[in-house]
Coordinates of C-alpha atoms in Angstrom, one line a residue:
M556 CA 12.7 87.9 133.0
P557 CA 14.5 85.9 135.7
I558 CA 16.7 84.5 132.9
K559 CA 17.7 88.0 131.8
K560 CA 18.5 89.0 135.3
S561 CA 20.6 85.9 135.8
L562 CA 22.4 86.6 132.6
A563 CA 23.0 90.2 133.6
L564 CA 24.3 89.1 137.0
L565 CA 26.6 86.6 135.3
I566 CA 28.1 89.3 133.0
I567 CA 28.6 91.6 135.9
L568 CA 30.3 88.8 137.9
I569 CA 32.7 88.0 134.9
T570 CA 33.5 91.6 134.5
I571 CA 34.4 92.0 138.2
I572 CA 36.6 88.9 138.1
Q573 CA 38.4 90.2 135.0
V574 CA 39.0 93.7 136.6
A575 CA 40.2 92.1 139.8
S576 CA 42.5 89.9 137.8
T577 CA 43.9 92.9 135.9
I578 CA 44.4 94.8 139.1
K579 CA 46.2 91.9 140.7
T580 CA 48.4 91.4 137.6
Y581 CA 49.2 95.1 137.4
S582 CA 50.0 95.1 141.2
Q583 CA 52.4 92.1 140.6
E584 CA 54.0 93.9 137.6
V585 CA 54.6 97.0 139.7
N586 CA 56.5 94.9 142.2
S587 CA 59.1 94.2 139.5
E588 CA 61.8 96.7 138.7
V589 CA 64.9 97.2 136.5
N590 CA 68.0 99.2 137.1
R591 CA 69.9 99.8 133.9
V592 CA 73.4 101.3 133.9
I593 CA 75.0 102.4 130.6
E594 CA 78.7 103.0 131.1
I595 CA 80.4 104.6 128.1
N596 CA 84.1 104.0 128.2
E597 CA 86.9 104.9 125.8
N598 CA 87.2 101.5 124.2
Y599 CA 83.9 99.8 125.0
A600 CA 80.5 100.3 126.5
K601 CA 79.0 98.2 129.3
I602 CA 75.3 97.8 129.7
V603 CA 74.2 96.2 133.0
D604 CA 70.5 95.4 133.7
E605 CA 69.6 94.4 137.2
I606 CA 66.1 92.9 137.0
N607 CA 64.2 92.0 140.1
I608 CA 61.1 89.8 139.7
S609 CA 59.3 89.3 143.1
W610 CA 55.9 88.0 142.1
R611 CA 56.3 84.7 140.1
E612 CA 58.7 82.8 138.0
V613 CA 59.0 84.1 134.4
N614 CA 61.0 83.4 131.2
I615 CA 63.0 86.5 130.3
T616 CA 64.1 87.5 126.8
Q617 CA 65.7 90.9 126.0
Y618 CA 65.6 92.3 122.5
I619 CA 68.4 94.3 121.0
P620 CA 67.7 96.0 117.6
K621 CA 69.6 94.3 114.8
Q622 CA 71.4 97.5 113.9
Y623 CA 73.6 96.9 116.9
S624 CA 74.5 93.3 116.1
D625 CA 78.0 94.2 114.9
T626 CA 78.7 96.0 118.2
I627 CA 77.9 93.2 120.6
F628 CA 81.2 91.8 122.0
I629 CA 80.3 89.8 125.2
V630 CA 77.0 88.8 126.7
K631 CA 76.6 87.4 130.2
A632 CA 73.9 86.7 132.8
Y633 CA 74.1 86.1 136.6
D634 CA 71.8 85.2 139.4
E635 CA 72.6 84.6 143.1
N636 CA 74.0 81.1 142.2
G637 CA 76.4 82.3 139.6
E638 CA 76.5 82.6 135.8
R639 CA 73.4 81.6 133.8
S640 CA 73.3 80.3 130.3
V641 CA 72.3 82.8 127.6
I642 CA 71.4 82.0 124.0
L643 CA 71.6 84.7 121.2
E644 CA 68.9 84.3 118.5
E645 CA 68.3 86.4 115.4
D646 CA 65.1 87.3 113.8
E647 CA 64.2 89.9 111.1
D648 CA 64.5 92.9 113.4
N649 CA 66.2 91.9 116.6
I650 CA 69.0 90.0 118.4
K651 CA 67.2 88.0 121.1
M652 CA 69.0 87.4 124.4
V653 CA 67.2 84.3 125.8
I654 CA 68.0 83.3 129.4
I655 CA 67.7 79.6 129.9
G656 CA 65.3 78.6 132.6
E657 CA 62.7 80.6 134.6
I658 CA 63.6 83.5 136.8
K659 CA 62.4 84.7 140.1
G660 CA 64.3 87.1 142.3
K661 CA 67.3 89.0 140.9
I662 CA 69.0 88.4 137.5
I663 CA 71.8 90.6 136.1
L664 CA 72.4 90.9 132.4
E665 CA 75.7 92.3 131.0
V666 CA 76.3 93.4 127.4
Y667 CA 79.7 94.7 126.3
L668 CA 79.8 96.7 123.1
I669 CA 82.7 97.6 120.8
K670 CA 82.6 99.9 117.9
H671 CA 80.1 101.8 120.1
L672 CA 81.1 105.3 119.1
Q673 CA 80.7 107.2 115.9
V674 CA 82.4 110.5 115.1
L675 CA 80.3 113.4 113.8
A676 CA 81.7 116.9 113.5
N677 CA 84.6 116.1 115.9
L678 CA 82.1 114.8 118.5
Y679 CA 81.6 111.3 119.7
V680 CA 78.1 109.9 119.2
F681 CA 76.6 107.0 121.2
Q682 CA 73.2 105.4 120.5
Y683 CA 71.4 102.5 122.2
P684 CA 68.0 101.6 123.6
L685 CA 67.4 103.8 126.6
Y686 CA 65.5 101.1 128.5
P687 CA 65.8 97.3 128.2
I688 CA 63.4 95.9 125.6
L689 CA 61.9 93.0 127.5
N690 CA 59.2 90.4 126.8
I691 CA 57.4 91.2 130.1
M692 CA 56.0 94.4 131.6
I693 CA 58.1 96.0 134.4
G694 CA 56.7 98.2 137.2
E695 CA 59.6 100.6 137.5
C696 CA 62.7 101.2 135.5
K697 CA 65.7 103.6 136.1
T698 CA 68.5 104.1 133.6
T699 CA 71.8 105.8 134.6
I700 CA 74.2 106.8 131.9
Y701 CA 77.9 107.5 132.7
Y702 CA 80.1 109.3 130.1
P703 CA 83.9 108.6 129.7
K704 CA 86.1 110.1 132.4
E705 CA 87.8 112.1 129.7
T706 CA 84.6 113.8 128.6
V707 CA 84.9 117.6 128.2
K708 CA 81.3 118.5 127.3
V709 CA 78.0 116.8 126.5
N710 CA 76.6 118.5 123.5
T711 CA 73.4 116.7 122.7
I712 CA 71.2 114.2 124.5
I713 CA 67.8 112.8 123.3
P714 CA 65.5 112.4 125.1
L715 CA 66.3 115.6 126.9
A716 CA 67.6 115.3 130.5
N717 CA 69.7 117.1 133.1
I718 CA 73.4 116.3 133.2
T719 CA 75.1 116.0 136.7
K720 CA 78.7 115.4 137.6
N721 CA 80.1 113.3 140.5
G722 CA 83.5 112.2 139.3
R723 CA 82.0 111.3 135.9
Q724 CA 79.2 113.2 134.0
K725 CA 76.0 111.2 134.2
V726 CA 72.3 111.4 133.3
E727 CA 69.3 109.6 134.9
Y728 CA 66.0 108.6 133.4
Y729 CA 62.9 107.0 135.0
Q730 CA 60.0 105.1 133.4
S731 CA 57.0 103.7 135.4
P732 CA 55.6 101.4 134.3
L733 CA 57.8 100.0 131.5
P734 CA 55.4 98.3 129.0
Q735 CA 56.4 95.1 127.3
E736 CA 58.9 95.6 124.4
T737 CA 59.1 99.4 124.9
K738 CA 61.5 100.9 122.3
I739 CA 63.0 104.4 123.2
E740 CA 66.3 105.3 121.5
L741 CA 69.0 107.1 123.4
Y742 CA 71.1 109.5 121.2
T743 CA 73.9 111.5 122.7
S744 CA 76.9 113.4 121.4
F745 CA 79.9 114.6 123.4
E746 CA 83.4 116.0 123.3
A747 CA 86.1 113.8 124.8
K748 CA 89.9 113.4 124.7
I749 CA 89.9 109.7 123.8
T750 CA 91.1 107.4 120.9
P751 CA 88.9 104.3 120.9
I752 CA 90.7 101.1 119.9
T753 CA 90.2 97.4 120.1
V754 CA 92.8 94.6 120.1
D755 CA 92.4 92.1 117.4
R756 CA 95.2 89.8 118.8
I757 CA 97.8 89.6 121.6
N758 CA 100.6 87.0 121.4
R759 CA 101.8 87.0 125.0
I760 CA 105.0 85.2 126.2
V761 CA 105.3 85.0 130.0
S762 CA 108.8 84.0 131.2
I763 CA 109.1 82.9 134.8
T764 CA 112.5 84.0 136.1
Q765 CA 113.5 85.8 139.3
Q766 CA 110.7 88.1 138.2
I767 CA 107.8 87.7 135.8
Y768 CA 108.8 89.0 132.4
V769 CA 106.1 89.6 129.8
K770 CA 106.4 90.2 126.1
D771 CA 103.2 91.2 124.2
S772 CA 102.9 91.5 120.5
I773 CA 99.7 93.5 120.1
L774 CA 97.7 94.1 116.9
I775 CA 95.3 97.0 117.5
R776 CA 92.6 98.4 115.3
N777 CA 91.5 102.1 115.2
L778 CA 87.8 102.1 115.8
S779 CA 87.4 105.9 115.9
G780 CA 86.0 107.8 113.0
G781 CA 89.3 109.8 112.7
K782 CA 92.9 109.0 112.8
I783 CA 95.1 108.1 115.8
S784 CA 97.8 110.7 115.5
K785 CA 101.3 109.5 116.1
S786 CA 101.8 112.5 118.3
N787 CA 98.8 111.6 120.5
G788 CA 99.7 107.9 120.7
I789 CA 97.9 104.8 121.9
K790 CA 97.0 104.7 125.6
L791 CA 97.3 101.3 127.4
K792 CA 96.1 100.9 131.0
M793 CA 98.2 98.4 133.0
P794 CA 98.2 97.2 136.6
M795 CA 100.1 99.1 139.4
G796 CA 103.5 97.6 139.8
T797 CA 104.1 97.1 136.1
E798 CA 107.5 98.2 134.8
V799 CA 107.7 98.8 131.1
K800 CA 111.2 97.9 129.7
Y801 CA 111.0 98.3 125.9
V802 CA 108.5 99.1 123.1
S803 CA 109.0 98.5 119.4
D804 CA 107.4 97.8 116.1
P805 CA 108.9 95.8 113.2
L806 CA 111.2 98.7 112.2
G807 CA 112.6 99.3 115.7
K808 CA 112.3 101.2 118.9
L809 CA 109.2 103.3 119.7
N810 CA 108.9 106.1 122.2
Y811 CA 106.5 105.8 125.1
F812 CA 105.4 107.8 128.1
I813 CA 104.4 106.5 131.6
N814 CA 101.8 108.1 133.8
V815 CA 101.0 106.6 137.2
T816 CA 97.4 107.4 138.4
S817 CA 95.7 106.6 141.6
E818 CA 94.1 103.5 139.9
N819 CA 96.7 102.1 137.5
L820 CA 99.6 102.7 135.2
E821 CA 99.0 104.4 131.8
C822 CA 101.5 103.7 129.1
T823 CA 101.1 105.9 126.0
V824 CA 102.8 104.3 123.0
Y825 CA 103.7 106.7 120.1
P826 CA 103.4 104.8 116.8
R827 CA 105.6 105.4 113.8
I828 CA 102.8 106.6 111.6
D829 CA 99.3 108.1 111.9
I830 CA 96.8 105.3 112.1
Q831 CA 93.7 106.0 110.0
S832 CA 90.2 104.9 110.9
G833 CA 89.8 101.2 110.4
W834 CA 93.6 100.6 110.1
T835 CA 95.5 98.1 112.1
Y836 CA 98.9 98.6 113.7
E837 CA 101.2 96.0 115.4
F838 CA 103.8 96.7 118.1
T839 CA 105.5 94.9 120.9
I840 CA 105.7 95.9 124.5
E841 CA 108.0 94.2 127.1
Y842 CA 107.5 94.7 130.8
T843 CA 107.7 93.0 134.2
I844 CA 104.9 92.5 136.7
P845 CA 105.3 91.9 140.5
R846 CA 106.1 88.2 141.2
E847 CA 104.3 88.3 144.6
K848 CA 101.1 89.4 142.9
Y849 CA 100.8 86.4 140.6
I850 CA 102.8 83.6 142.2
V851 CA 102.1 81.7 145.5
E852 CA 105.6 80.4 146.5
G853 CA 106.6 77.3 148.3
Q854 CA 108.1 73.8 147.3
Q855 CA 105.2 73.8 144.8
E856 CA 104.5 77.2 143.3
T857 CA 101.1 78.3 141.8
L858 CA 101.0 80.8 139.0
N859 CA 97.9 82.9 138.6
T860 CA 98.2 83.3 134.8
P861 CA 98.5 87.0 134.0
I862 CA 95.7 87.8 131.6
N863 CA 94.8 91.1 133.3
T864 CA 97.8 93.2 132.2
I865 CA 96.2 95.2 129.4
L866 CA 93.2 96.7 131.1
E867 CA 89.7 97.9 129.9
T868 CA 90.5 97.2 126.3
P869 CA 88.4 94.7 124.2
I870 CA 90.7 91.8 123.2
K871 CA 89.4 89.5 120.5
Q872 CA 92.1 86.8 120.9
L873 CA 94.7 86.3 123.6
N874 CA 97.4 83.7 123.0
I875 CA 99.5 83.0 126.1
T876 CA 102.7 81.0 126.2
I877 CA 104.1 80.5 129.7
E878 CA 107.8 79.5 129.8
F879 CA 109.2 78.0 133.0
P880 CA 112.9 77.5 133.9
S881 CA 114.7 74.4 132.8
G882 CA 113.9 71.4 135.1
T883 CA 110.4 72.7 136.1
K884 CA 107.8 70.0 136.5
I885 CA 104.2 71.1 135.7
I886 CA 101.9 69.1 138.0
Q887 CA 98.5 70.7 137.8
Y888 CA 96.5 73.3 135.8
T889 CA 93.0 74.6 135.4
D890 CA 90.9 74.8 132.2
Q891 CA 92.0 73.2 129.0
P892 CA 95.4 74.4 127.7
K893 CA 95.9 74.5 123.9
N894 CA 99.3 72.8 124.3
I895 CA 101.5 71.4 127.1
M896 CA 105.2 70.7 126.8
E897 CA 107.8 69.9 129.5
T898 CA 108.4 73.4 130.7
K899 CA 105.9 75.3 128.6
I900 CA 102.1 75.6 128.6
E901 CA 99.9 77.5 126.1
Y902 CA 96.4 78.9 126.5
Q903 CA 94.1 80.6 123.9
I904 CA 91.4 82.9 125.1
H905 CA 88.7 84.5 123.0
K906 CA 86.8 87.8 123.7
L907 CA 87.8 89.3 127.0
I908 CA 88.0 92.7 128.6
A909 CA 90.5 92.5 131.5
I910 CA 89.8 94.2 134.8
E911 CA 92.7 94.4 137.4
T912 CA 90.5 93.5 140.4
K913 CA 89.3 90.3 138.7
P914 CA 91.8 87.4 139.2
S915 CA 92.5 84.9 136.5
A916 CA 90.8 81.6 136.6
L917 CA 93.8 80.0 134.9
M918 CA 96.1 78.5 137.5
V919 CA 99.3 76.5 136.9
T920 CA 100.9 74.6 139.8
Y921 CA 104.5 73.4 139.3
I922 CA 107.7 72.4 141.0
P923 CA 110.2 75.1 140.0
G924 CA 113.5 74.3 138.2
S925 CA 116.7 76.4 138.1
M926 CA 116.4 80.1 137.2
P927 CA 118.2 81.0 133.9
I928 CA 120.4 84.1 133.3
K929 CA 118.4 86.5 131.3
I930 CA 120.1 88.3 128.4
P931 CA 119.7 92.1 128.9
T932 CA 116.8 93.6 127.0
T933 CA 119.0 96.3 125.5
I934 CA 121.2 93.7 123.7
I935 CA 118.2 91.9 122.3
A936 CA 116.6 95.2 121.3
Y937 CA 119.7 96.5 119.5
A938 CA 120.1 93.2 117.7
T939 CA 116.5 93.2 116.7
I940 CA 116.8 96.8 115.3
I941 CA 119.9 96.0 113.3
I942 CA 118.4 92.8 111.8
A943 CA 115.1 94.6 111.0
L944 CA 116.9 97.6 109.4
A945 CA 119.2 95.3 107.4
A946 CA 116.2 93.2 106.2
S947 CA 114.2 96.3 105.4
T948 CA 117.1 97.8 103.3
Y949 CA 117.7 94.6 101.4
I950 CA 114.0 94.1 100.6
K951 CA 113.7 97.7 99.4
Y952 CA 116.9 97.4 97.3
K953 CA 115.6 94.2 95.6
S954 CA 112.1 95.7 95.1
T955 CA 113.5 98.8 93.5
R956 CA 115.6 96.8 91.0
R957 CA 112.6 94.7 90.0
E958 CA 110.1 97.5 89.6
T959 CA 109.8 98.8 86.0
K960 CA 108.3 102.0 84.7
V961 CA 105.2 100.1 83.4
R962 CA 104.5 98.7 86.8
R963 CA 104.8 102.1 88.5
E964 CA 102.3 103.5 86.1
E965 CA 100.0 100.6 86.9
Y966 CA 100.2 101.5 90.6
I967 CA 99.4 105.2 89.9
K968 CA 96.4 104.2 87.8
A969 CA 95.2 101.8 90.5
I970 CA 95.6 104.6 93.1
R971 CA 93.7 107.1 90.8
D972 CA 90.8 104.6 90.3
S973 CA 90.6 103.9 94.1
Y974 CA 90.5 107.6 95.0
M975 CA 87.8 108.2 92.4
E976 CA 85.8 105.3 93.8
E977 CA 86.2 106.7 97.4
K978 CA 85.1 110.1 96.3
D979 CA 81.9 108.6 94.7
E980 CA 81.1 106.8 97.9
Y981 CA 81.2 110.1 99.8
I982 CA 78.8 111.5 97.2
K983 CA 76.4 108.6 97.9
L984 CA 76.8 109.3 101.6
K985 CA 75.8 113.0 101.1
E986 CA 72.7 112.0 99.2
L987 CA 71.8 109.5 102.0
I988 CA 72.2 112.3 104.6
K989 CA 69.9 114.5 102.5
R990 CA 67.2 111.8 102.2
Y991 CA 67.4 111.2 106.0
G992 CA 67.0 114.9 106.8
E993 CA 64.1 115.2 104.4
G994 CA 62.3 112.3 106.0
E995 CA 62.4 110.0 103.0
I996 CA 64.1 107.3 105.1
D997 CA 64.0 106.6 108.9
R998 CA 67.0 106.4 111.2
K999 CA 67.3 102.6 111.0
Q1000 CA 67.4 102.7 107.2
Y1001 CA 69.9 105.6 107.3
M1002 CA 72.2 103.8 109.7
E1003 CA 72.1 100.6 107.6
G1004 CA 72.9 102.6 104.4
K1005 CA 75.6 104.6 106.1
S1006 CA 77.2 101.4 107.5
K1007 CA 77.4 99.8 104.0
I1008 CA 79.0 103.0 102.5
K1009 CA 81.5 103.3 105.4
A1010 CA 82.5 99.6 105.0
K1011 CA 83.2 100.2 101.3
I1012 CA 85.3 103.2 102.1
E1013 CA 87.3 101.2 104.6
N1014 CA 87.9 98.5 102.0
I1015 CA 89.1 101.1 99.5
K1016 CA 91.4 102.6 102.1
R1017 CA 92.9 99.2 102.9
K1018 CA 93.5 98.6 99.2
L1019 CA 95.1 102.1 98.8
T1020 CA 97.4 101.4 101.8
E1021 CA 98.7 98.2 100.1
I1022 CA 99.4 100.1 96.8
T1023 CA 100.8 103.4 98.1
V1024 CA 103.6 101.8 100.0
K1025 CA 105.0 100.7 96.6
I1026 CA 105.3 104.3 95.3
E1027 CA 108.8 105.8 95.6
S1028 CA 108.3 109.1 93.7
E1029 CA 108.4 111.9 96.3
Q1030 CA 106.2 114.0 94.0
A1031 CA 103.6 111.3 93.8
K1032 CA 103.8 110.8 97.6
E1033 CA 103.2 114.5 98.2
K1034 CA 100.2 114.5 95.9
I1035 CA 98.7 111.4 97.6
K1036 CA 99.2 113.2 100.9
E1037 CA 97.3 116.2 99.6
I1038 CA 94.4 114.0 98.4
E1039 CA 94.2 112.2 101.7
E1040 CA 94.0 115.6 103.5
E1041 CA 91.1 116.7 101.3
L1042 CA 89.3 113.4 101.8
G1043 CA 89.8 113.9 105.6
K1044 CA 88.1 117.3 105.3
L1045 CA 85.3 115.7 103.3
D1046 CA 84.7 113.0 105.9
A1047 CA 84.6 115.7 108.7
L1048 CA 82.1 117.7 106.6
M1049 CA 79.9 114.6 106.2
S1050 CA 79.8 114.4 110.0
R1051 CA 78.9 118.1 110.3
M1052 CA 76.1 117.6 107.8
E1053 CA 74.7 114.6 109.7
E1054 CA 74.8 116.4 113.0
L1055 CA 73.0 119.3 111.4
E1056 CA 70.2 117.1 110.2
N1057 CA 69.9 115.4 113.6
K1058 CA 69.5 118.9 115.2
K1059 CA 66.8 119.7 112.7
L1060 CA 64.9 116.4 113.3
S1061 CA 65.1 116.8 117.1
K1062 CA 64.1 120.5 116.7
T1063 CA 67.1 121.8 118.6
I1064 CA 68.0 124.4 116.0
R1065 CA 66.2 127.4 114.6
R1066 CA 65.2 127.2 110.9
I1067 CA 67.2 130.3 109.9
E1068 CA 70.3 129.0 111.6
Y1069 CA 69.8 125.5 110.0
Q1070 CA 69.5 127.0 106.5
R1071 CA 72.6 129.2 107.0
L1072 CA 74.7 126.3 108.1
K1073 CA 73.3 124.0 105.3
D1074 CA 74.2 126.6 102.6
T1075 CA 77.7 126.9 104.1
N1076 CA 78.2 123.2 104.1
E1077 CA 77.0 122.9 100.5
K1078 CA 79.5 125.5 99.3
T1079 CA 82.3 123.8 101.3
Y1080 CA 81.3 120.4 99.8
N1081 CA 81.5 121.7 96.2
R1082 CA 84.9 123.2 96.8
I1083 CA 86.4 120.1 98.4
I1084 CA 85.0 117.8 95.6
R1085 CA 86.6 120.1 92.9
R1086 CA 89.9 120.1 94.7
I1087 CA 89.9 116.3 95.1
E1088 CA 89.1 115.8 91.4
A1089 CA 91.8 118.2 90.4
K1090 CA 94.5 116.6 92.6
I1091 CA 93.6 113.1 91.3
N1092 CA 94.1 114.3 87.8
E1093 CA 97.4 116.0 88.8
L1094 CA 98.6 112.7 90.2
T1095 CA 98.1 110.8 86.9
E1096 CA 100.1 113.5 85.1
I1097 CA 103.2 113.1 87.3
K1098 CA 106.2 111.8 85.4
I1099 CA 107.6 108.7 87.2

């Protein structure tokens, strides 16, 4: 009997210790908190997680679902002592952000996303984990979402929440506690007057004269689901004090418009052609920037290398060549230049999003030489135009003489086959949307399948671009334009179909209204497919 009592007392004592330990641990977890800010911008999204750990040192890993791996552009971590090392690892389902070393106190994680917006039914769609997916439990978590400044209206937000406006439209969410590896997906669609782009490459020449003269050759990529209209243009944000001198592409001068805001200078460049989704376009912009803002003068001058002149746009690669006047002696520089010559220094930077308030870490100290006389930009510009037009005319003349009727027929056949292939990919996409709406596949499977189909369509479009420029028949060009218009309508219809299925799955539409819109979409789809097939056949019958 005494043994049984002792055993019972021991069990009770162990239970009390476990409960006390659990209460203590939970109390410690509650003392930790996360503040997440999701800032959706025109050209990128920025996710900032401020994590406060007040109870003990921990190792922190954040998980990002693998479906977002292609959108991750830059990852950074900071504590009170500066930047921390972060390693990205991949497993079957996630990208793991592992912070090197234990953390106690405050740590800030920053993730920059590109290709962050999809286009559905003329609306922009953004998706991302609502709360940080962490390897530890957190006591309290707050998430604030900011929409682009140009947002007209927020149409859908899941989970449901109230939208407020204080300069920018925003939404706030709270979760307490936030269990380990909590996965809640944010889905929101909105209307905004934006044209998302990224910069694949900038070749920048910085000439130090009486002023700082900059020439940027910029290769941009259209990341939106629709086209960038030549009438709407490409918007570049530049620092205050910038003076744009000349804008051109390989064929000559381009029009541009300058708008000075309270924050910066906006230069809208009007391209020569409409830039379709996924296409690239290269142009050159020449401008001056204030000397006093970038150069500390004296017997020895120090140049703060201008990397922050194209603002808030993701730049995959920035090649900078700094040209000093004859007789200049370069005596000191920071970082590791790609190349150094007597009066020239070259840097190469990968993956950056420039912000005007953040100074460059690339400094060059030099003893200045004599200032050269600069040839007026207009003379250079007109010479460039004449040479470009002469070269273009000569190439076109030679090409026309070489091209035979057989070759032109081969081009038409290749165009026909490509358009048929593109049409078939849209048919596959429609079937995928149907399976998603009927619950045969989950959202992750749908997004993966859609991504593959869209990639194929982009490849087909690139191939078509290469071929169609070789067609000289005006009748064939007109028919190609008609086919492109129908395919554009088909793409927009796919977006409306997807948006409709999302509304059904989120139960934000009545069944009768859903069925009515579905039937309308189906009829429209059949009409567009018939028109595309007919116009493709008409293209092959054109006499060239």
